[in-house]
Coordinates of C-alpha atoms in Angstrom, one line a residue:
Chain A
M1007 CA 13.5 17.3 -48.8
S1008 CA 11.3 18.5 -46.0
D1009 CA 13.0 19.8 -42.8
R1010 CA 10.7 17.6 -40.8
Q1011 CA 12.4 14.6 -39.2
Q1012 CA 12.2 11.6 -41.4
L1013 CA 10.8 8.6 -39.4
A1014 CA 10.2 5.0 -40.4
V1015 CA 7.9 2.7 -38.5
V1016 CA 8.8 -1.0 -38.2
G1017 CA 6.1 -3.4 -37.0
T1018 CA 2.7 -4.8 -37.7
G1019 CA -0.7 -4.6 -36.2
D1020 CA -2.7 -1.8 -34.6
I1021 CA 0.2 -0.1 -32.8
A1022 CA 2.3 0.2 -35.9
S1023 CA -0.6 1.5 -38.0
N1024 CA -1.6 4.0 -35.2
V1025 CA 2.0 5.2 -34.9
A1026 CA 2.4 5.5 -38.7
E1027 CA -0.9 7.4 -38.8
A1028 CA 0.3 9.8 -36.1
I1029 CA 3.5 10.6 -38.0
R1030 CA 1.7 11.0 -41.3
Y1031 CA -0.5 13.7 -39.8
S1032 CA 2.2 15.3 -37.7
T1033 CA 3.6 18.7 -38.6
A1034 CA 6.9 17.9 -37.0
Y1035 CA 7.7 14.6 -38.6
A1036 CA 7.5 12.9 -42.0
L1037 CA 6.9 9.3 -42.6
T1038 CA 9.4 7.6 -44.9
G1039 CA 7.4 4.4 -44.7
S1040 CA 6.0 1.6 -42.6
V1041 CA 7.6 -1.8 -43.0
T1042 CA 7.3 -5.2 -41.5
P1043 CA 10.1 -6.6 -39.2
G1044 CA 13.1 -7.8 -41.2
S1045 CA 12.3 -5.6 -44.3
A1046 CA 14.7 -3.0 -45.6
L1047 CA 14.2 0.5 -44.3
P1048 CA 12.8 3.2 -46.7
S1049 CA 15.4 5.5 -48.1
G1050 CA 15.8 8.8 -46.4
T1051 CA 15.0 7.5 -42.9
E1052 CA 16.7 9.4 -40.1
T1053 CA 15.1 7.6 -37.1
V1054 CA 13.4 4.3 -36.7
I1055 CA 10.5 3.7 -34.4
C1056 CA 10.3 0.0 -33.9
V1057 CA 7.0 -1.2 -32.5
A1058 CA 7.5 -4.8 -33.3
E1059 CA 6.4 -7.1 -30.5
S1060 CA 7.6 -10.4 -29.0
N1061 CA 9.5 -12.6 -31.5
D1062 CA 9.6 -9.9 -34.2
Q1063 CA 11.5 -7.5 -32.0
L1064 CA 15.0 -9.0 -32.5
T1065 CA 14.3 -9.7 -36.2
A1066 CA 13.4 -6.0 -36.6
L1067 CA 16.4 -4.8 -34.7
K1068 CA 18.8 -7.0 -36.6
A1069 CA 17.5 -5.7 -39.9
V1070 CA 17.9 -2.0 -38.9
A1071 CA 21.2 -2.4 -37.1
D1072 CA 23.4 -2.0 -40.2
A1073 CA 21.8 1.3 -41.1
E1074 CA 23.4 2.8 -37.9
L1075 CA 20.4 5.0 -37.3
P1076 CA 18.8 5.9 -34.0
V1077 CA 16.2 3.3 -33.1
V1078 CA 13.4 3.5 -30.6
T1079 CA 12.0 0.2 -29.6
L1080 CA 9.3 -1.1 -27.2
P1081 CA 10.9 -2.7 -24.2
L1082 CA 12.6 -5.9 -25.2
T1083 CA 10.7 -9.1 -24.3
T1084 CA 13.8 -11.3 -24.3
T1085 CA 16.9 -10.6 -22.2
D1086 CA 19.4 -13.2 -23.5
A1087 CA 22.7 -12.6 -25.2
T1088 CA 21.1 -12.1 -28.6
A1089 CA 18.8 -9.4 -27.2
R1090 CA 21.8 -7.8 -25.5
A1091 CA 23.7 -7.8 -28.7
A1092 CA 20.8 -6.3 -30.6
L1093 CA 20.4 -3.6 -28.0
G1094 CA 24.2 -2.9 -27.9
H1095 CA 24.5 -2.5 -31.6
G1096 CA 24.2 1.1 -32.6
R1097 CA 22.0 3.5 -30.8
V1098 CA 18.9 1.7 -29.6
V1099 CA 16.7 3.1 -26.9
Q1100 CA 13.7 1.4 -25.2
V1101 CA 10.5 3.4 -24.6
S1102 CA 7.4 2.3 -22.7
P1103 CA 4.2 2.5 -24.7
L1104 CA 2.6 4.0 -21.5
R1105 CA 4.3 7.2 -22.5
G1106 CA 1.5 7.7 -24.9
F1107 CA -0.6 8.9 -22.0
V1108 CA -0.3 12.7 -21.6
A1109 CA -0.8 12.5 -17.9
L1110 CA 1.9 9.9 -17.5
E1111 CA 4.3 12.0 -19.5
A1112 CA 3.7 15.0 -17.2
F1113 CA 4.1 12.7 -14.2
R1114 CA 7.3 11.3 -15.5
A1115 CA 8.8 14.7 -16.2
D1116 CA 7.9 16.0 -12.7
V1117 CA 9.3 12.9 -11.0
R1118 CA 12.5 13.0 -13.0
N1119 CA 12.9 16.7 -12.2
G1120 CA 12.8 15.9 -8.5
A1121 CA 9.3 17.1 -7.7
A1122 CA 8.9 14.5 -5.0
G1123 CA 12.0 15.6 -3.2
K1124 CA 14.1 12.9 -1.7
P1125 CA 12.3 9.8 -3.1
Y1126 CA 10.8 7.2 -0.9
G1127 CA 9.1 4.9 -3.4
I1128 CA 7.3 4.3 -6.6
F1129 CA 4.0 2.4 -6.6
G1130 CA 2.5 1.3 -9.9
A1131 CA -0.5 -0.9 -10.9
H1132 CA -1.9 -1.8 -14.2
R1133 CA -4.9 -4.0 -14.3
V1134 CA -6.7 -5.3 -17.3
R1135 CA -9.6 -7.6 -17.8
Q1136 CA -9.5 -11.2 -16.6
G1137 CA -8.4 -13.6 -19.4
S1138 CA -6.3 -11.0 -21.2
S1139 CA -3.5 -12.6 -23.1
D1140 CA 0.2 -11.8 -23.2
L1141 CA 0.0 -10.1 -19.8
F1142 CA 3.7 -9.9 -19.2
E1143 CA 4.6 -8.6 -22.7
K1144 CA 1.7 -6.2 -23.2
V1145 CA 1.1 -4.9 -19.6
G1146 CA 4.0 -5.9 -17.5
L1147 CA 7.0 -4.8 -19.6
P1148 CA 5.5 -1.3 -20.3
L1149 CA 4.9 -0.8 -16.5
L1150 CA 8.3 -2.2 -15.5
H1151 CA 10.0 0.1 -18.0
F1152 CA 8.0 3.1 -17.2
A1153 CA 8.8 2.7 -13.4
F1154 CA 12.4 1.8 -14.0
D1155 CA 12.8 4.9 -16.2
L1156 CA 11.6 7.3 -13.4
F1157 CA 14.8 7.2 -11.3
A1158 CA 18.5 6.7 -11.9
E1159 CA 19.0 4.6 -8.8
P1160 CA 20.5 1.1 -9.5
L1161 CA 18.4 -1.8 -8.3
A1162 CA 19.8 -4.1 -5.6
R1163 CA 17.2 -6.7 -5.1
V1164 CA 14.0 -7.9 -6.8
Q1165 CA 11.3 -10.3 -5.6
T1166 CA 8.3 -11.4 -7.7
T1167 CA 5.3 -13.2 -6.6
R1168 CA 3.5 -14.6 -9.7
A1169 CA 0.1 -15.9 -9.0
S1170 CA -2.7 -17.7 -10.9
L1171 CA -5.7 -16.0 -9.5
F1172 CA -8.5 -15.7 -12.0
A1173 CA -8.2 -17.6 -15.3
G1174 CA -6.1 -20.7 -14.6
G1175 CA -2.7 -19.6 -15.7
P1176 CA -0.4 -16.9 -14.3
D1177 CA -2.4 -13.7 -14.4
A1178 CA -1.1 -11.6 -11.6
W1179 CA 2.5 -10.3 -10.9
F1180 CA 3.6 -8.5 -7.7
V1181 CA 7.1 -7.1 -7.9
I1182 CA 8.9 -5.5 -5.0
A1183 CA 12.3 -4.1 -5.8
R1184 CA 14.8 -2.3 -3.6
G1185 CA 17.2 0.3 -4.9
A1186 CA 20.8 0.6 -4.0
R1187 CA 19.9 3.8 -2.1
D1188 CA 16.8 2.2 -0.5
L1189 CA 14.1 3.4 -3.0
L1190 CA 11.3 0.9 -2.9
L1191 CA 9.5 0.0 -6.1
T1192 CA 6.1 -1.8 -5.7
L1193 CA 4.6 -2.9 -9.0
E1194 CA 1.5 -4.9 -9.7
F1195 CA 0.2 -6.0 -13.1
A1196 CA -2.7 -8.3 -13.3
A1197 CA -5.6 -9.5 -15.5
S1198 CA -7.8 -8.9 -12.5
L1199 CA -10.7 -6.8 -13.7
S1200 CA -14.0 -8.7 -14.0
P1201 CA -15.8 -8.8 -17.4
S1202 CA -18.4 -6.4 -15.9
A1203 CA -15.9 -3.9 -14.7
P1204 CA -16.8 -0.4 -16.0
A1205 CA -13.4 0.2 -17.5
S1206 CA -11.3 -2.2 -19.5
E1207 CA -8.0 -1.1 -17.8
Q1208 CA -6.9 0.7 -14.8
I1209 CA -3.5 2.4 -14.4
L1210 CA -2.2 4.1 -11.3
L1211 CA 1.3 5.4 -10.6
E1212 CA 2.4 7.1 -7.4
A1213 CA 5.7 8.6 -6.4
T1214 CA 6.3 9.4 -2.8
G1215 CA 9.0 11.5 -1.3
D1216 CA 9.8 13.9 1.5
A1217 CA 8.7 17.0 -0.5
A1218 CA 5.6 15.7 -2.4
V1219 CA 3.4 12.9 -3.4
L1220 CA 2.6 12.6 -7.1
R1221 CA -0.3 10.5 -8.1
V1222 CA -1.5 9.8 -11.6
E1223 CA -4.4 7.7 -12.7
P1224 CA -4.8 8.4 -16.5
T1225 CA -7.6 5.8 -16.9
R1226 CA -9.7 7.5 -14.3
Q1227 CA -11.1 10.1 -16.7
V1228 CA -14.1 8.2 -18.0
I1229 CA -17.7 9.0 -18.6
E1230 CA -19.9 6.7 -16.5
V1231 CA -23.5 6.2 -17.5
S1232 CA -25.8 4.5 -15.1
G1233 CA -29.0 3.4 -16.8
G1234 CA -31.7 0.9 -16.6
T1235 CA -29.5 -1.8 -18.1
G1236 CA -26.6 -1.1 -15.8
A1237 CA -23.5 1.0 -15.9
T1238 CA -21.4 1.7 -18.9
T1239 CA -18.2 3.5 -19.3
D1240 CA -17.2 5.6 -22.3
I1241 CA -13.6 6.3 -23.0
G1242 CA -14.0 7.0 -26.7
W1243 CA -13.1 10.6 -26.2
W1244 CA -9.6 9.9 -24.9
P1245 CA -6.9 11.6 -26.9
E1246 CA -5.0 9.2 -29.2
L1247 CA -2.0 7.8 -27.6
A1248 CA 0.2 7.4 -30.7
P1249 CA 1.0 11.1 -31.3
V1250 CA 2.2 11.6 -27.7
F1251 CA 4.1 8.3 -27.9
V1252 CA 5.9 9.5 -31.0
D1253 CA 6.9 12.7 -29.4
A1254 CA 8.2 10.8 -26.4
A1255 CA 10.1 8.4 -28.6
V1256 CA 11.8 11.1 -30.6
Q1257 CA 12.7 13.0 -27.5
T1258 CA 14.1 9.9 -25.9
I1259 CA 16.4 9.0 -28.7
G1260 CA 18.5 12.0 -27.7
I1261 CA 19.3 10.3 -24.4
H1262 CA 21.2 7.2 -25.2
E1263 CA 22.6 5.5 -22.1
P1264 CA 23.6 2.0 -23.1
E1265 CA 24.3 1.0 -19.5
R1266 CA 20.7 1.9 -18.5
E1267 CA 19.3 -0.1 -21.4
M1268 CA 21.2 -3.2 -20.3
A1269 CA 20.3 -2.5 -16.7
F1270 CA 16.6 -2.7 -17.7
L1271 CA 17.2 -6.1 -19.2
D1272 CA 18.9 -7.2 -16.0
F1273 CA 15.8 -6.0 -14.1
V1274 CA 13.4 -7.9 -16.4
A1275 CA 15.6 -11.0 -16.1
A1276 CA 15.5 -10.7 -12.4
V1277 CA 11.7 -10.3 -12.3
R1278 CA 11.3 -13.4 -14.4
E1279 CA 13.9 -15.4 -12.5
S1280 CA 12.3 -14.6 -9.2
A1281 CA 8.9 -15.4 -10.6
E1282 CA 10.2 -18.8 -11.6
T1283 CA 12.1 -19.7 -8.4
G1284 CA 9.9 -17.8 -6.0
Q1285 CA 13.0 -16.4 -4.4
P1286 CA 14.4 -12.8 -4.3
V1287 CA 17.1 -12.1 -6.8
N1288 CA 20.1 -9.8 -5.9
L1289 CA 21.3 -7.6 -8.8
Chain B
M1299 CA -28.1 -0.2 32.0
R1300 CA -25.3 -0.4 34.5
R1301 CA -22.4 1.9 33.6
L1302 CA -19.2 -0.1 33.5
K1303 CA -16.2 1.4 35.2
V1304 CA -13.2 1.8 33.0
G1305 CA -9.5 2.2 33.9
L1306 CA -7.3 3.5 31.1
I1307 CA -3.6 2.7 30.9
G1308 CA -1.4 4.8 28.7
A1309 CA -2.5 8.4 28.2
G1310 CA -0.6 9.1 25.0
T1311 CA -1.4 9.7 21.4
I1312 CA -3.9 6.9 20.7
A1313 CA -5.7 7.5 24.0
N1314 CA -6.1 11.2 23.4
S1315 CA -7.0 11.0 19.8
A1316 CA -9.3 8.0 19.9
H1317 CA -10.0 6.1 23.1
L1318 CA -10.8 8.9 25.5
P1319 CA -13.1 10.7 23.1
A1320 CA -14.9 7.4 22.4
I1321 CA -15.3 6.6 26.1
A1322 CA -16.6 10.2 26.6
H1323 CA -19.1 9.6 23.8
L1324 CA -20.3 6.4 25.5
H1325 CA -20.8 8.2 28.8
E1326 CA -24.2 6.6 29.4
E1327 CA -22.6 3.2 29.2
L1328 CA -19.1 3.8 30.5
E1329 CA -17.5 5.7 33.3
L1330 CA -13.9 6.5 33.2
V1331 CA -12.7 6.2 36.8
A1332 CA -8.9 6.2 36.6
V1333 CA -6.0 6.8 34.3
A1334 CA -2.5 5.6 34.6
D1335 CA 0.6 6.6 32.7
I1336 CA 4.3 6.4 33.3
R1337 CA 4.2 10.1 33.0
P1338 CA 2.0 11.1 35.9
E1339 CA 1.3 14.6 34.4
M1340 CA -0.2 13.0 31.4
A1341 CA -2.4 10.7 33.5
E1342 CA -3.5 13.7 35.5
K1343 CA -4.2 15.8 32.4
A1344 CA -6.3 13.1 30.8
A1345 CA -8.1 12.3 34.1
K1346 CA -9.1 15.9 34.7
E1347 CA -10.1 16.5 31.1
Y1348 CA -12.3 13.4 30.9
G1349 CA -13.6 13.4 34.5
A1350 CA -11.8 10.5 36.0
E1351 CA -11.5 10.6 39.8
A1352 CA -8.0 9.2 40.0
W1353 CA -4.7 9.1 38.2
Y1354 CA -1.6 7.1 38.7
G1355 CA 2.0 6.9 37.6
D1356 CA 2.0 3.1 37.9
Y1357 CA -0.6 1.0 36.2
R1358 CA -0.4 -1.6 38.9
Q1359 CA -2.1 0.9 41.3
L1360 CA -4.9 1.2 38.8
L1361 CA -5.2 -2.6 38.6
A1362 CA -5.4 -2.8 42.4
R1363 CA -8.7 -0.9 42.4
P1364 CA -11.6 -3.3 43.0
D1365 CA -14.2 -1.2 41.3
I1366 CA -12.8 -1.4 37.7
D1367 CA -14.8 -3.6 35.3
F1368 CA -12.4 -3.4 32.5
V1369 CA -9.1 -1.8 31.5
D1370 CA -8.4 -0.1 28.2
I1371 CA -4.7 -0.5 27.5
C1372 CA -3.4 2.2 25.2
T1373 CA 0.3 1.8 25.6
P1374 CA 2.9 0.8 22.9
E1375 CA 3.0 -2.8 21.8
F1376 CA 6.2 -3.7 23.7
L1377 CA 4.2 -3.2 27.0
H1378 CA 1.1 -5.1 26.1
H1379 CA 2.4 -8.5 27.1
E1380 CA 3.3 -7.5 30.6
Q1381 CA 0.2 -5.3 31.2
V1382 CA -2.4 -7.6 29.7
I1383 CA -1.1 -10.5 31.8
A1384 CA -1.0 -8.3 34.9
A1385 CA -4.6 -7.2 34.2
A1386 CA -5.8 -10.7 33.6
E1387 CA -4.2 -11.8 36.9
A1388 CA -5.9 -8.9 38.6
G1389 CA -9.2 -10.2 37.3
K1390 CA -9.9 -7.3 35.0
H1391 CA -11.5 -7.7 31.6
I1392 CA -9.2 -6.2 28.9
H1393 CA -9.6 -4.1 25.8
C1394 CA -6.1 -3.5 24.3
E1395 CA -5.0 -1.3 21.5
K1396 CA -3.5 -2.9 18.5
P1397 CA -1.0 -4.2 17.7
M1398 CA -1.5 -7.0 20.1
S1399 CA 2.1 -7.6 20.9
A1400 CA 5.7 -7.5 19.7
T1401 CA 5.9 -11.3 19.1
V1402 CA 3.6 -14.2 18.4
T1403 CA 4.8 -16.0 21.6
E1404 CA 3.7 -13.0 23.6
A1405 CA 0.3 -13.0 21.9
D1406 CA -0.2 -16.7 22.8
E1407 CA 0.8 -16.0 26.4
M1408 CA -1.7 -13.1 26.6
I1409 CA -4.5 -15.3 25.2
A1410 CA -3.6 -18.1 27.7
A1411 CA -3.5 -15.6 30.6
A1412 CA -7.0 -14.3 29.8
R1413 CA -8.4 -17.9 29.5
R1414 CA -6.6 -19.0 32.7
N1415 CA -8.1 -16.1 34.6
N1416 CA -11.5 -16.2 33.0
V1417 CA -11.5 -12.6 31.7
K1418 CA -12.3 -11.3 28.4
L1419 CA -9.6 -10.0 26.1
M1420 CA -10.1 -8.1 22.9
I1421 CA -7.6 -6.3 20.7
G1422 CA -8.8 -3.1 19.2
H1423 CA -8.4 -3.5 15.5
S1424 CA -10.4 -0.4 14.8
R1425 CA -10.9 -1.1 11.1
R1426 CA -12.9 -4.2 11.9
F1427 CA -15.4 -1.7 13.4
T1428 CA -15.2 0.9 10.7
P1429 CA -18.3 0.9 8.5
R1430 CA -16.3 1.2 5.2
Y1431 CA -14.5 -2.1 5.9
Q1432 CA -17.6 -3.8 7.4
K1433 CA -19.5 -3.1 4.3
I1434 CA -16.7 -4.6 2.2
R1435 CA -16.7 -7.7 4.3
A1436 CA -20.5 -7.9 4.1
A1437 CA -20.4 -7.7 0.3
I1438 CA -17.8 -10.5 0.2
E1439 CA -19.9 -12.6 2.5
R1440 CA -22.9 -12.1 0.2
G1441 CA -20.8 -13.5 -2.6
E1442 CA -21.0 -10.3 -4.7
I1443 CA -17.5 -10.6 -6.0
G1444 CA -17.1 -14.4 -5.9
E1445 CA -14.0 -15.9 -4.3
V1446 CA -11.6 -13.3 -3.0
K1447 CA -8.3 -13.5 -5.0
L1448 CA -6.5 -10.3 -4.2
V1449 CA -6.6 -7.7 -1.4
R1450 CA -4.6 -4.5 -1.6
E1451 CA -4.6 -1.6 0.7
N1452 CA -2.1 1.2 0.3
E1453 CA -1.9 3.6 3.3
R1454 CA -0.4 7.0 3.4
R1455 CA 0.2 9.3 6.4
A1456 CA 1.8 12.7 6.7
A1457 CA 4.5 13.0 9.2
S1458 CA 2.4 15.8 10.6
M1459 CA -0.9 14.0 10.7
Y1460 CA -1.5 14.4 14.4
D1461 CA -0.4 18.0 14.4
A1462 CA -3.1 18.7 11.8
L1463 CA -5.7 17.1 14.1
N1464 CA -4.5 19.1 17.0
V1465 CA -4.8 16.1 19.2
W1466 CA -1.1 15.4 19.5
A1467 CA -0.4 14.3 23.0
G1468 CA 3.2 13.3 22.5
Y1469 CA 4.7 9.9 22.2
W1470 CA 6.4 8.6 25.3
T1471 CA 10.0 9.6 25.1
P1472 CA 12.3 8.0 27.7
E1473 CA 15.2 10.1 28.8
G1474 CA 18.1 9.7 26.3
S1475 CA 15.8 8.0 23.8
K1476 CA 13.9 8.9 20.7
P1477 CA 10.0 8.8 20.9
W1478 CA 9.1 5.1 21.3
I1479 CA 7.5 5.0 17.9
A1480 CA 10.8 5.8 16.2
S1481 CA 13.1 3.8 18.6
A1482 CA 14.4 0.4 17.8
Q1483 CA 14.4 -0.3 21.5
F1484 CA 10.6 -0.2 21.7
T1485 CA 9.1 -1.1 18.3
Q1486 CA 9.8 -2.9 15.0
G1487 CA 8.3 0.0 13.1
A1488 CA 5.5 0.4 10.5
A1489 CA 4.9 -3.4 10.0
L1490 CA 3.4 -3.4 13.5
T1491 CA 2.4 0.2 14.3
N1492 CA 0.0 0.6 11.4
A1493 CA 0.6 -2.0 8.7
V1494 CA -0.9 -4.5 11.1
H1495 CA -4.2 -3.0 9.9
E1496 CA -3.4 -4.1 6.4
T1497 CA -2.3 -7.6 7.4
D1498 CA -5.5 -8.0 9.5
L1499 CA -7.8 -6.7 6.8
A1500 CA -6.2 -8.8 4.0
R1501 CA -6.6 -11.9 6.1
W1502 CA -10.2 -11.0 7.1
F1503 CA -11.3 -10.3 3.5
A1504 CA -9.4 -13.3 2.0
G1505 CA -10.8 -15.6 4.8
Q1506 CA -7.5 -17.3 4.9
D1507 CA -4.4 -17.6 7.0
G1508 CA -1.0 -16.7 5.5
A1509 CA 1.3 -19.2 3.9
S1510 CA 4.3 -16.9 3.2
V1511 CA 5.3 -13.2 3.2
Y1512 CA 7.9 -11.2 1.4
A1513 CA 8.6 -7.6 2.4
E1514 CA 10.9 -4.7 1.9
A1515 CA 11.1 -1.8 4.4
R1516 CA 13.0 1.3 4.8
I1517 CA 13.6 4.2 7.1
T1518 CA 12.6 7.6 5.6
N1519 CA 12.5 9.7 8.7
P1520 CA 16.1 11.0 9.2
E1521 CA 15.4 10.8 13.0
G1522 CA 14.0 7.3 12.9
E1523 CA 15.7 4.1 13.9
V1524 CA 13.0 1.7 12.6
P1525 CA 11.3 1.4 9.2
D1526 CA 8.4 3.8 8.6
M1527 CA 7.7 2.5 5.1
I1528 CA 7.0 -1.1 4.1
S1529 CA 5.8 -2.9 1.0
Y1530 CA 4.8 -6.5 1.3
T1531 CA 3.2 -9.4 -0.6
I1532 CA 1.4 -12.1 1.4
T1533 CA 0.5 -15.4 -0.2
F1534 CA -2.4 -17.0 1.6
Q1535 CA -2.9 -20.7 2.0
N1536 CA -5.4 -20.9 -0.9
G1537 CA -3.0 -18.9 -3.2
A1538 CA -4.8 -15.6 -2.8
I1539 CA -2.7 -12.5 -2.5
G1540 CA -2.6 -9.7 0.1
A1541 CA -0.5 -6.7 -0.7
A1542 CA 0.2 -3.3 0.8
E1543 CA 2.5 -0.3 0.5
V1544 CA 2.5 1.8 3.7
V1545 CA 4.2 5.2 3.9
N1546 CA 4.2 7.2 7.1
Q1547 CA 6.4 10.2 6.6
L1548 CA 4.8 12.2 3.8
P1549 CA 4.9 16.0 3.6
T1550 CA 2.8 18.2 5.8
G1551 CA -0.7 18.5 4.5
Y1552 CA -0.9 15.1 2.8
P1553 CA -4.1 13.5 3.7
Y1554 CA -4.5 10.4 5.7
F1555 CA -5.3 8.2 2.8
H1556 CA -6.2 4.6 2.2
M1557 CA -6.8 2.8 -1.1
M1558 CA -8.6 -0.5 -0.4
E1559 CA -9.1 -2.8 -3.4
V1560 CA -10.5 -6.3 -3.3
F1561 CA -10.5 -8.4 -6.5
G1562 CA -12.7 -11.5 -6.7
S1563 CA -13.4 -14.1 -9.2
Q1564 CA -16.6 -12.3 -10.2
G1565 CA -16.0 -8.7 -9.5
S1566 CA -14.1 -6.2 -7.4
I1567 CA -14.5 -3.6 -4.7
R1568 CA -12.6 -0.3 -4.5
A1569 CA -12.9 2.0 -1.5
T1570 CA -10.6 5.0 -1.3
D1571 CA -10.7 8.2 0.6
P1572 CA -12.3 10.1 -2.2
P1573 CA -10.7 11.7 -4.0
M1574 CA -8.0 12.3 -1.5
S1575 CA -9.8 14.2 1.2
P1576 CA -13.4 15.3 1.5
Y1577 CA -12.3 18.8 2.2
E1578 CA -10.0 20.7 -0.1
I1579 CA -9.2 24.3 -0.5
W1580 CA -7.9 25.6 -3.8
T1581 CA -6.1 28.9 -4.0
A1582 CA -3.7 30.6 -6.2
Q1583 CA -1.0 28.7 -4.3
G1584 CA -2.6 25.4 -5.1
M1585 CA -4.6 22.9 -3.1
R1586 CA -4.4 22.2 0.6
F1587 CA -6.2 20.0 3.1
P1588 CA -7.1 22.1 6.1
T1589 CA -8.3 19.2 8.3
N1590 CA -8.1 15.5 7.8
F1591 CA -11.7 14.3 8.0
A1592 CA -10.9 10.8 7.0
L1593 CA -9.3 10.2 10.3
L1594 CA -11.9 12.1 12.3
I1595 CA -14.6 9.9 10.8
H1596 CA -12.6 6.9 11.5
V1597 CA -12.1 7.9 15.2
D1598 CA -15.7 9.0 15.8
I1599 CA -17.3 5.8 14.5
A1600 CA -14.8 2.9 14.8
Y1601 CA -13.6 3.4 18.3
V1602 CA -17.0 4.0 19.6
N1603 CA -18.3 0.9 17.9
E1604 CA -15.4 -1.1 19.2
L1605 CA -15.6 0.0 22.8
Q1606 CA -19.4 -0.2 22.9
Q1607 CA -19.4 -3.8 21.5
F1608 CA -16.7 -4.9 23.9
A1609 CA -18.5 -3.3 26.8
A1610 CA -21.7 -5.2 25.8
S1611 CA -19.8 -8.5 25.9
V1612 CA -18.5 -7.7 29.4
R1613 CA -21.9 -6.6 30.6
E1614 CA -23.8 -9.6 29.1
D1615 CA -21.0 -12.1 29.5
T1616 CA -21.0 -13.0 25.8
P1617 CA -18.0 -13.6 23.5
V1618 CA -16.0 -10.6 22.6
P1619 CA -16.9 -9.3 19.1
L1620 CA -13.3 -9.8 17.9
D1621 CA -11.6 -12.9 19.1
P1622 CA -8.0 -12.2 20.1
W1623 CA -6.9 -15.1 17.8
E1624 CA -7.6 -12.8 14.9
A1625 CA -5.2 -10.2 16.3
R1626 CA -2.7 -12.9 17.0
Q1627 CA -2.8 -14.0 13.4
A1628 CA -2.3 -10.4 12.2
I1629 CA 0.7 -10.2 14.4
A1630 CA 2.1 -13.4 12.9
L1631 CA 1.8 -11.8 9.4
S1632 CA 3.3 -8.5 10.5
V1633 CA 6.2 -10.1 12.4
A1634 CA 6.9 -12.3 9.3
A1635 CA 7.0 -9.1 7.2
V1636 CA 9.5 -7.7 9.7
E1637 CA 11.6 -10.8 9.5
S1638 CA 11.4 -10.9 5.7
S1639 CA 12.4 -7.2 5.4
R1640 CA 15.4 -7.8 7.6
S1641 CA 16.6 -11.0 5.9
G1642 CA 15.7 -10.2 2.3
Q1643 CA 14.1 -13.7 2.2
I1644 CA 10.6 -15.0 1.9
V1645 CA 9.3 -16.1 5.3
T1646 CA 7.1 -19.2 5.5
L1647 CA 4.5 -19.1 8.2
P1648 CA 4.0 -22.1 10.5
S1649 CA 0.6 -23.5 10.7
A1650 CA -1.3 -22.6 13.9
S1651 CA -4.6 -23.6 15.4
R1652 CA -7.0 -21.5 17.2
P1653 CA -7.4 -22.6 20.8
G1654 CA -10.8 -24.0 21.6
G1655 CA -13.5 -21.6 22.9
A1656 CA -13.5 -17.9 22.8
A1657 CA -11.5 -15.9 25.4

């Protein structure tokens, strides 16, 4: 057997195929197989990367639980007792898909190493095109988890303003959270970019503190071409996200903090509850 | 053109960094004749530096001069109510630095006093006179981005911002107190001192009054007694959103930075201080910002525009370019943000009607 770490991918769709592809061509890992949620794991698997989404997540986690293997999953979309049971069974760690961006990985490492000094706040915004579907699951949860993962401070209060601004349904979320030690978290995710916007998405994270301000905008590196027919933006040269995500996922599996995993579910539940009621939620 | 005689009240930081240089720039239109400050030495220093013939330790002495056409009030917000009403009753036209007041009631009484005494009152919301923001507003008015749905401006200031500009004149610091800007006795903090810019701009661009506000604020300055950082979400009456995160105590060298974004139904506008400062020096030790040009540009243009247009309205007896009701509504939003941050609750704004006619 190869001494490379044996990884299995659980999921369907583009993310699953991209992650499987990244592992297949990696020199550090070996792919035992890529299976659909609920299927048995390939033999020889040492670690599971679960990129199942929405309703498939819990099905996938349930199927792999008995194998008692380390499992990395995208942030859970449900926060009920079933989700908590799935998360609490074995060694499951949630990882934001935003960690596929090299710049965000560097930012995360610096922030977690205290580069900002005494932290004041985290600002994060992720905008996608108007009319984009599954905003909360595909854009919101990754941002919430990435920001939550930047600091160890427990959250004390969350308020969400959910608005229907552009396309009829809820398409803009504004989250302000306060940490137990006063860190302020300001997050915005919205399907707010017009169809003619030069880039299809816009990501900005900023950490402020008494020693430094760290600002990262990974989607800013674009080639803009202004011609007779208007402006176009080319991002086709961006590095693939999947290989960086796989590295991040494998590194993260070594840090299993069940209480933090559950605390993230509490955060997500509070964000949703506040969005429904319009009132702040104390944690 | 007749030069208007100006009396300046409050010779502190904003006077020295913005108002006095702007008045000097407009020397063909304005003549600074007197300066008043509770610190007589500051009044004297400003008067001598900018060529005023008199200085006073009591602003009422300045108001008693019959030759002054208008006063320029540059004191902290907790003094505006008293001083604006006194100036109105002395028959002086009034240009007053933002924020308008500490409370909405005070703002209403200031507007009423100006109307009662038939004097002009304008609050200096400098960003209304800054080309960057004027161009954004013009694009919105032209319908370029459709209906405005979301306005966000994040603002960042270094704790040492004024040191870097070398225009620090010192905040008024009563004996036994902290500087007024950090003292709970004199201010409610960032929501008013500078986030009132963001509440005003969001309302201006959205073209709507606020319906509700949620805010969280904190004190980051170990010496401070009032919040110097605030994050808020405003829901306007038509459902549009105004949002901001304002941080005022960033490390030395951090540029004065604004990120204004307006999202409309058909497009968006983004205006930041690009990329962080127009002047950067890179060395083996990294990057530094030797001088903050963003602020200098702001001061040179905005305050000149603001004072020049106000002076024209005095000279020609026309409405002021910025009705004080606009400033009153910005105060309503900022005060609601303060209340929300203290209570941890969403604050609903009462409806209010602009009094008839311009002051």
